XYZ file of N, CA and C in Angstrom:
267
model
N -13.549 5.779 -0.607
C -12.875 5.575 0.682
C -13.297 4.254 1.331
N -12.444 3.782 2.191
C -12.726 2.546 2.924
C -13.630 2.846 4.113
N -14.388 1.856 4.578
C -15.180 2.059 5.797
C -14.278 2.486 6.957
N -14.804 3.274 7.876
C -14.003 3.814 8.975
C -13.385 2.742 9.852
N -14.002 1.561 9.930
C -13.469 0.501 10.784
C -12.572 -0.481 10.016
N -12.234 -0.158 8.769
C -11.374 -1.025 7.969
C -9.945 -0.970 8.505
N -9.168 -2.023 8.346
C -7.823 -2.121 8.930
C -6.808 -1.175 8.302
N -7.100 -0.638 7.106
C -6.191 0.284 6.437
C -6.969 1.522 6.000
N -6.351 2.688 6.187
C -6.962 3.943 5.747
C -5.960 4.709 4.888
N -6.440 5.297 3.796
C -5.619 6.181 2.987
C -5.799 7.580 3.563
N -4.722 8.134 4.091
C -4.811 9.456 4.723
C -4.216 10.566 3.871
N -3.544 10.199 2.766
C -3.045 11.199 1.815
C -2.884 10.529 0.459
N -3.110 11.295 -0.598
C -2.996 10.786 -1.958
C -4.317 10.246 -2.471
N -4.379 10.101 -3.772
C -5.577 9.560 -4.423
C -5.173 8.385 -5.289
N -5.930 7.298 -5.189
C -5.650 6.123 -6.014
C -6.883 5.237 -6.063
N -6.842 4.320 -7.002
C -7.786 3.216 -7.062
C -7.022 2.027 -6.508
N -7.666 1.176 -5.700
C -6.914 0.055 -5.139
C -7.740 -1.214 -5.078
N -7.032 -2.325 -5.067
C -7.632 -3.645 -4.900
C -6.812 -4.418 -3.893
N -7.478 -5.250 -3.106
C -6.801 -5.992 -2.037
C -6.900 -7.490 -2.320
N -5.777 -8.168 -2.168
C -5.684 -9.591 -2.434
C -4.955 -10.261 -1.276
N -4.967 -11.592 -1.236
C -4.183 -12.358 -0.256
C -3.213 -13.240 -1.007
N -1.943 -13.265 -0.564
C -0.981 -14.158 -1.203
C -1.010 -15.519 -0.505
N -0.155 -16.423 -0.956
C -0.147 -17.787 -0.417
C 0.234 -17.844 1.053
N 1.006 -16.843 1.536
C 1.401 -16.801 2.942
C 0.397 -16.032 3.798
N -0.754 -15.695 3.231
C -1.848 -14.992 3.924
C -1.532 -13.530 4.240
N -0.561 -12.939 3.518
C -0.323 -11.502 3.638
C -1.396 -10.770 2.835
N -1.751 -9.586 3.266
C -2.614 -8.728 2.458
C -1.723 -8.018 1.446
N -2.089 -8.078 0.189
C -1.350 -7.413 -0.879
C -2.302 -6.419 -1.531
N -1.885 -5.162 -1.578
C -2.743 -4.100 -2.096
C -2.092 -3.515 -3.343
N -2.846 -3.462 -4.436
C -2.385 -2.822 -5.663
C -2.999 -1.430 -5.706
N -2.141 -0.418 -5.680
C -2.576 0.980 -5.753
C -2.280 1.495 -7.159
N -3.288 2.026 -7.852
C -3.105 2.570 -9.200
C -3.368 4.065 -9.182
N -2.446 4.815 -9.769
C -2.597 6.260 -9.878
C -3.450 6.549 -11.115
N -4.596 7.145 -10.908
C -5.499 7.452 -12.011
C -5.111 8.727 -12.744
N -4.115 9.435 -12.244
C -3.682 10.693 -12.853
C -2.463 10.423 -13.753
N -2.613 10.698 -15.042
C -1.541 10.426 -15.995
C -0.451 11.486 -15.987
N -0.650 12.588 -15.240
C 0.281 13.707 -15.289
C 0.980 14.021 -13.969
N 0.415 13.591 -12.859
C 0.970 13.926 -11.542
C 1.199 12.659 -10.712
N 2.316 12.593 -9.986
C 2.498 11.484 -9.043
C 1.554 11.656 -7.851
N 1.377 10.597 -7.106
C 0.559 10.644 -5.895
C 1.433 10.298 -4.699
N 1.515 11.213 -3.744
C 2.228 10.971 -2.487
C 1.234 10.304 -1.549
N 1.377 9.009 -1.382
C 0.426 8.220 -0.600
C 0.878 8.107 0.856
N -0.095 8.100 1.730
C 0.138 7.818 3.155
C -0.971 6.878 3.590
N -0.570 5.765 4.191
C -1.511 4.767 4.694
C -1.364 4.669 6.194
N -2.480 4.612 6.892
C -2.428 4.339 8.325
C -3.187 3.040 8.579
N -2.819 2.381 9.648
C -3.369 1.065 9.952
C -4.065 1.089 11.297
N -5.347 0.688 11.302
C -6.109 0.663 12.552
C -5.724 -0.544 13.389
N -5.320 -1.621 12.732
C -4.779 -2.784 13.427
C -3.263 -2.706 13.323
N -2.585 -3.281 14.262
C -1.125 -3.220 14.257
C -0.571 -3.948 13.030
N 0.089 -3.223 12.175
C 0.792 -3.823 11.042
C 2.190 -4.178 11.523
N 2.576 -5.433 11.349
C 3.896 -5.859 11.794
C 4.971 -5.446 10.801
N 4.619 -5.492 9.506
C 5.587 -5.176 8.466
C 4.816 -4.717 7.224
N 5.335 -3.674 6.573
C 4.741 -3.172 5.335
C 5.865 -3.064 4.315
N 5.632 -3.628 3.120
C 6.674 -3.670 2.101
C 6.131 -3.171 0.764
N 7.020 -2.572 -0.023
C 6.703 -2.080 -1.363
C 7.495 -2.918 -2.355
N 6.830 -3.404 -3.405
C 7.527 -4.213 -4.399
C 8.389 -3.322 -5.284
N 9.662 -3.672 -5.397
C 10.615 -2.934 -6.225
C 10.759 -3.662 -7.558
N 10.180 -3.094 -8.616
C 10.210 -3.741 -9.926
C 11.636 -3.873 -10.478
N 12.518 -2.958 -10.130
C 13.877 -3.004 -10.684
C 14.679 -4.178 -10.129
N 14.403 -4.596 -8.895
C 15.143 -5.714 -8.294
C 14.317 -6.990 -8.201
N 12.992 -6.861 -8.305
C 12.122 -8.020 -8.138
C 11.989 -8.448 -6.688
N 12.337 -7.549 -5.764
C 12.312 -7.850 -4.332
C 11.348 -6.911 -3.607
N 10.955 -7.317 -2.409
C 10.126 -6.470 -1.548
C 11.034 -5.594 -0.696
N 10.761 -4.292 -0.646
C 11.526 -3.346 0.169
C 10.665 -2.908 1.343
N 11.207 -2.975 2.538
C 10.461 -2.619 3.736
C 10.220 -1.109 3.790
N 8.971 -0.732 4.061
C 8.623 0.670 4.298
C 8.672 0.917 5.796
N 9.207 2.045 6.193
C 9.323 2.359 7.613
C 7.972 2.765 8.183
N 7.565 2.069 9.227
C 6.325 2.400 9.938
C 6.610 3.488 10.955
N 5.882 4.590 10.862
C 5.994 5.672 11.838
C 4.607 5.968 12.378
N 4.422 5.747 13.679
C 3.120 5.958 14.320
C 2.008 5.207 13.600
N 2.304 3.964 13.185
C 1.298 3.127 12.536
C 0.963 3.538 11.119
N 1.874 4.265 10.444
C 1.614 4.729 9.083
C 2.867 4.596 8.223
N 2.669 4.508 6.912
C 3.764 4.475 5.940
C 3.471 5.464 4.824
N 4.523 5.837 4.098
C 4.365 6.748 2.967
C 5.166 6.212 1.784
N 4.650 6.441 0.581
C 5.337 6.079 -0.655
C 4.714 6.893 -1.785
N 5.355 6.874 -2.947
C 4.849 7.645 -4.078
C 4.497 6.721 -5.232
N 3.397 7.039 -5.905
C 3.019 6.331 -7.130
C 3.303 7.282 -8.297
N 4.150 6.875 -9.235
C 4.418 7.738 -10.395
C 3.143 7.962 -11.217
N 3.152 8.970 -12.086
C 1.987 9.219 -12.938
C 1.597 7.983 -13.765
N 0.304 7.710 -13.835
C -0.247 6.605 -14.639
C 0.422 5.267 -14.338
N 0.794 5.034 -13.095
C 1.494 3.804 -12.711
C 0.747 3.124 -11.566
N 1.296 2.011 -11.134
C 0.727 1.267 -10.014
C 1.850 0.769 -9.119
N 1.535 0.575 -7.849
C 2.500 0.034 -6.880
C 1.824 -1.077 -6.083
N 2.620 -2.097 -5.753
C 2.170 -3.211 -4.920
C 2.709 -3.031 -3.512
N 1.824 -3.149 -2.522
C 2.209 -3.044 -1.123
C 1.770 -4.335 -0.423
N 2.676 -4.927 0.342
C 2.370 -6.166 1.080
C 2.369 -5.845 2.570
N 1.306 -6.278 3.254
C 1.143 -5.976 4.674
C 1.077 -7.272 5.472
N 1.938 -7.374 6.487
C 1.878 -8.480 7.446
C 1.264 -7.917 8.714
N 0.202 -8.563 9.172
C -0.434 -8.081 10.402
C -0.848 -9.232 11.271
């Protein structure tokens, strides 16, 4: 788990993750599902105001906006897969 004062918290789902910065200074998080048999229903909450949260769509090669509700977003990671999330804050 992340420290309690970290800007992002995982409030549902299990994953391994790494955080990077892109050229535009967005935070980009790679979430990997360690379970080869079950998807993970992820929920992220943000302690700092996230202006925009996007999920990379591999089929289109574009970023798709995730709807922020009460400072949180939800998405699913398929079994044995990974998802990229970009956060503007």
